[in-house]
Tab-separated table of C-alpha atoms in Angstrom:
chain	number	residue	atom	x	y	z
A	1	UNK	CA	-7.137	-8.914	5.799
A	2	UNK	CA	-3.630	-7.573	6.416
A	3	UNK	CA	-1.601	-5.773	9.097
A	4	UNK	CA	0.519	-3.329	7.098
A	5	UNK	CA	3.754	-5.178	7.893
A	6	UNK	CA	5.625	-5.617	4.620
A	7	UNK	CA	7.196	-9.073	4.215
A	8	UNK	CA	8.905	-8.694	0.840
A	9	UNK	CA	9.587	-6.231	-1.963
A	10	UNK	CA	8.434	-7.507	-5.340
A	11	UNK	CA	9.513	-6.489	-8.828
A	12	UNK	CA	7.043	-6.116	-11.684
A	13	UNK	CA	8.584	-8.240	-14.435
A	14	UNK	CA	5.813	-7.830	-16.988
A	15	UNK	CA	2.664	-5.750	-17.429
A	16	UNK	CA	0.097	-6.234	-20.154
A	17	UNK	CA	-2.976	-4.006	-20.594
A	18	UNK	CA	-6.000	-6.077	-21.668
A	19	UNK	CA	-9.732	-5.462	-22.150
A	20	UNK	CA	-9.201	-2.108	-23.882
A	21	UNK	CA	-6.883	-0.985	-21.109
A	22	UNK	CA	-9.486	-1.610	-18.412
A	23	UNK	CA	-7.498	-4.490	-16.932
A	24	UNK	CA	-3.769	-4.882	-16.359
A	25	UNK	CA	-2.256	-8.367	-16.023
A	26	UNK	CA	0.956	-8.103	-14.023
A	27	UNK	CA	3.650	-10.608	-13.153
A	28	UNK	CA	5.515	-9.903	-9.923
A	29	UNK	CA	8.721	-11.640	-8.808
A	30	UNK	CA	9.281	-12.217	-5.094
A	31	UNK	CA	11.155	-14.324	-2.545
A	32	UNK	CA	7.990	-16.042	-1.308
A	33	UNK	CA	7.840	-19.849	-1.293
A	34	UNK	CA	5.861	-20.709	-4.420
A	35	UNK	CA	4.394	-23.839	-2.828
A	36	UNK	CA	2.517	-21.635	-0.341
A	37	UNK	CA	0.855	-19.480	-3.009
A	38	UNK	CA	-2.421	-20.908	-4.270
A	39	UNK	CA	-4.454	-19.564	-7.155
A	40	UNK	CA	-7.052	-17.264	-5.603
A	41	UNK	CA	-4.757	-16.176	-2.766
A	42	UNK	CA	-4.743	-12.506	-1.770
A	43	UNK	CA	-1.503	-10.524	-1.753
A	44	UNK	CA	-1.343	-6.819	-0.959
A	45	UNK	CA	0.799	-4.976	-3.525
A	46	UNK	CA	1.608	-1.440	-2.376
A	47	UNK	CA	-1.456	-1.684	-0.164
A	48	UNK	CA	-3.793	-2.930	-2.899
A	49	UNK	CA	-5.281	-6.382	-2.293
A	50	UNK	CA	-4.909	-8.348	-5.540
A	51	UNK	CA	-5.870	-11.935	-6.356
A	52	UNK	CA	-3.283	-14.428	-7.591
A	53	UNK	CA	-4.365	-16.006	-10.885
A	54	UNK	CA	-1.175	-18.023	-11.558
A	55	UNK	CA	2.250	-18.608	-10.013
A	56	UNK	CA	5.514	-20.393	-10.696
A	57	UNK	CA	9.280	-20.139	-10.409
A	58	UNK	CA	11.964	-18.790	-12.722
A	59	UNK	CA	15.608	-17.798	-12.273
A	60	UNK	CA	15.532	-18.637	-8.569
A	61	UNK	CA	12.541	-16.397	-7.907
A	62	UNK	CA	8.867	-17.033	-7.326
A	63	UNK	CA	6.516	-15.190	-9.660
A	64	UNK	CA	2.786	-14.651	-9.407
A	65	UNK	CA	0.294	-13.057	-11.778
A	66	UNK	CA	-2.425	-10.640	-10.671
A	67	UNK	CA	-5.048	-8.544	-12.443
A	68	UNK	CA	-5.675	-4.881	-11.630
A	69	UNK	CA	-9.191	-3.976	-12.771
A	70	UNK	CA	-10.609	-0.615	-13.871
A	71	UNK	CA	-11.605	0.559	-10.376
A	72	UNK	CA	-8.159	-0.216	-8.985
A	73	UNK	CA	-6.497	1.550	-11.904
A	74	UNK	CA	-8.757	4.563	-11.415
A	75	UNK	CA	-8.325	4.935	-7.647
A	76	UNK	CA	-4.722	3.921	-6.963
A	77	UNK	CA	-1.175	4.347	-8.210
A	78	UNK	CA	-1.476	0.985	-9.992
A	79	UNK	CA	-2.228	2.904	-13.189
A	80	UNK	CA	1.366	4.187	-13.106
A	81	UNK	CA	3.045	0.857	-12.364
A	82	UNK	CA	5.471	-0.302	-15.041
A	83	UNK	CA	7.856	-3.133	-15.756
A	84	UNK	CA	10.840	-2.927	-13.414
A	85	UNK	CA	8.877	-1.144	-10.707
A	86	UNK	CA	9.138	-2.296	-7.094
A	87	UNK	CA	6.126	-2.843	-4.827
A	88	UNK	CA	5.685	-3.610	-1.130
A	89	UNK	CA	4.191	-7.056	-0.602
A	90	UNK	CA	2.245	-8.617	2.243
A	91	UNK	CA	0.545	-12.015	2.397
A	92	UNK	CA	-2.971	-12.240	3.798
A	93	UNK	CA	-3.231	-12.588	7.576
A	94	UNK	CA	-3.814	-16.089	8.940
A	95	UNK	CA	-5.627	-16.896	12.180
A	96	UNK	CA	-2.992	-16.914	14.914
A	97	UNK	CA	-0.585	-14.551	13.135
A	98	UNK	CA	0.844	-11.641	15.095
A	99	UNK	CA	-1.015	-8.372	14.475
A	100	UNK	CA	2.139	-6.284	14.260
A	101	UNK	CA	0.683	-3.183	12.618
A	102	UNK	CA	-3.045	-2.470	12.590
A	103	UNK	CA	-6.082	-3.964	10.854
A	104	UNK	CA	-5.724	-3.268	7.126
A	105	UNK	CA	-8.279	-4.304	4.514
A	106	UNK	CA	-6.079	-3.849	1.465
A	107	UNK	CA	-8.785	-1.665	-0.082
A	108	UNK	CA	-6.950	1.561	-0.905
A	109	UNK	CA	-9.165	4.615	-0.443
A	110	UNK	CA	-7.263	6.855	-2.831
A	111	UNK	CA	-3.973	8.638	-3.301
A	112	UNK	CA	-1.847	10.939	-1.161
A	113	UNK	CA	0.840	13.178	-2.648
A	114	UNK	CA	4.170	13.731	-0.929
A	115	UNK	CA	4.635	17.454	-0.392
A	116	UNK	CA	7.998	17.430	1.364
A	117	UNK	CA	10.739	15.046	2.456
A	118	UNK	CA	13.111	15.832	5.315
A	119	UNK	CA	16.063	13.485	5.748
A	120	UNK	CA	17.078	13.146	9.382
A	121	UNK	CA	19.881	11.048	10.903
A	122	UNK	CA	18.905	7.495	9.821
A	123	UNK	CA	15.255	8.536	9.470
A	124	UNK	CA	12.989	10.452	7.132
A	125	UNK	CA	9.989	12.686	7.740
A	126	UNK	CA	7.371	13.008	5.024
A	127	UNK	CA	4.600	15.560	4.716
A	128	UNK	CA	1.693	14.423	2.543
A	129	UNK	CA	-1.510	15.926	1.187
A	130	UNK	CA	-4.739	14.069	0.506
A	131	UNK	CA	-8.367	14.896	-0.248
A	132	UNK	CA	-10.661	16.559	2.281
A	133	UNK	CA	-12.891	13.490	2.184
A	134	UNK	CA	-10.049	11.250	3.403
A	135	UNK	CA	-8.405	13.848	5.663
A	136	UNK	CA	-11.365	13.724	8.059
A	137	UNK	CA	-10.376	10.151	8.965
A	138	UNK	CA	-6.751	11.062	9.786
A	139	UNK	CA	-5.789	12.002	13.340
A	140	UNK	CA	-2.488	12.650	15.078
A	141	UNK	CA	-1.182	9.458	16.735
A	142	UNK	CA	-3.689	7.451	14.716
A	143	UNK	CA	-2.872	4.685	12.231
A	144	UNK	CA	-2.619	5.030	8.464
A	145	UNK	CA	-1.517	2.729	5.656
A	146	UNK	CA	0.679	4.201	2.918
A	147	UNK	CA	1.750	1.974	0.017
A	148	UNK	CA	0.852	-0.989	2.204
A	149	UNK	CA	2.926	0.095	5.216
A	150	UNK	CA	1.275	0.549	8.613
A	151	UNK	CA	2.389	3.922	9.999
A	152	UNK	CA	1.567	6.252	12.870
A	153	UNK	CA	0.419	9.753	11.959
A	154	UNK	CA	2.756	12.341	13.422
A	155	UNK	CA	0.964	15.650	12.809
A	156	UNK	CA	-2.175	16.805	10.999
A	157	UNK	CA	-2.960	20.217	9.541
A	158	UNK	CA	-6.187	20.391	7.547
A	159	UNK	CA	-5.618	18.124	4.496
A	160	UNK	CA	-1.897	17.594	5.120
A	161	UNK	CA	-0.310	15.169	7.555
A	162	UNK	CA	3.156	13.888	8.360
A	163	UNK	CA	4.762	10.556	9.181
A	164	UNK	CA	8.217	9.734	10.561
A	165	UNK	CA	9.877	6.662	9.056
A	166	UNK	CA	12.341	4.691	11.195
A	167	UNK	CA	15.523	3.119	9.743
A	168	UNK	CA	14.132	-0.441	9.695
A	169	UNK	CA	11.080	0.567	7.681
A	170	UNK	CA	13.236	2.506	5.225
A	171	UNK	CA	15.443	-0.563	4.727
A	172	UNK	CA	12.720	-3.194	4.177
A	173	UNK	CA	10.178	-1.228	2.103
A	174	UNK	CA	10.114	1.032	-0.946
A	175	UNK	CA	9.618	4.133	1.228
A	176	UNK	CA	13.306	5.011	0.966
A	177	UNK	CA	12.635	5.985	-2.649
A	178	UNK	CA	9.795	8.410	-1.863
A	179	UNK	CA	10.357	12.035	-2.848
A	180	UNK	CA	8.381	15.252	-3.165
A	181	UNK	CA	5.757	14.875	-5.871
A	182	UNK	CA	5.447	11.106	-5.535
A	183	UNK	CA	1.962	9.642	-5.282
A	184	UNK	CA	1.265	6.847	-2.794
A	185	UNK	CA	-1.726	4.668	-2.024
A	186	UNK	CA	-3.574	5.546	1.161
A	187	UNK	CA	-5.930	3.453	3.278
A	188	UNK	CA	-7.429	5.210	6.275
A	189	UNK	CA	-7.876	3.457	9.595
A	190	UNK	CA	-10.909	1.166	9.511
A	191	UNK	CA	-11.899	2.103	13.069
A	192	UNK	CA	-11.820	5.823	12.213
A	193	UNK	CA	-14.104	5.180	9.266
A	194	UNK	CA	-16.653	3.332	11.407
A	195	UNK	CA	-16.494	5.968	14.138
A	196	UNK	CA	-17.161	8.718	11.587
A	197	UNK	CA	-20.096	6.779	10.139
A	198	UNK	CA	-21.636	6.250	13.574
A	199	UNK	CA	-21.284	9.953	14.304
A	200	UNK	CA	-23.036	10.826	11.032
A	201	UNK	CA	-25.965	8.554	11.863
A	202	UNK	CA	-26.733	10.294	15.175
């Protein structure tokens, strides 16, 4: 479980397709304390919860290895990740931690495409498009997770929606590099999903 508050930006230092391309083994460098990362730990990478299979240190950085399986590669932007790419990182929530964003599972629901970027003084406004299936869970002033970042939905119009990114978020995440045409991982609000399911069962 996560909160959508990014705590580091990692760099993919190696990527190796295995199992006939159905599994990608990735090594990610970060500033996390290696002694706190155990094999089997969960780390959200651009909003995708991945399991640490090994970790260590090199060149003053902590590295950890994760595997992205076929379903993850099919549903998320992980299939486009490459060596040198940067990803938003968040460690799994511990009991007693501050819930600074909203409840995030780290199970990306799919992909949203950036339609337009408007640069404002110190801020940026993005308009995104997603599928009709996911759009029904998105509401103005509701929560959404994009590339692992907890955000508030600004406006909604059918299958498009917008978010406004404040200076701090632009400075501590990869969102500053977003542009029209970019694809990002999307996780809809868990509460919206349950509410929709309850409504369907009536």
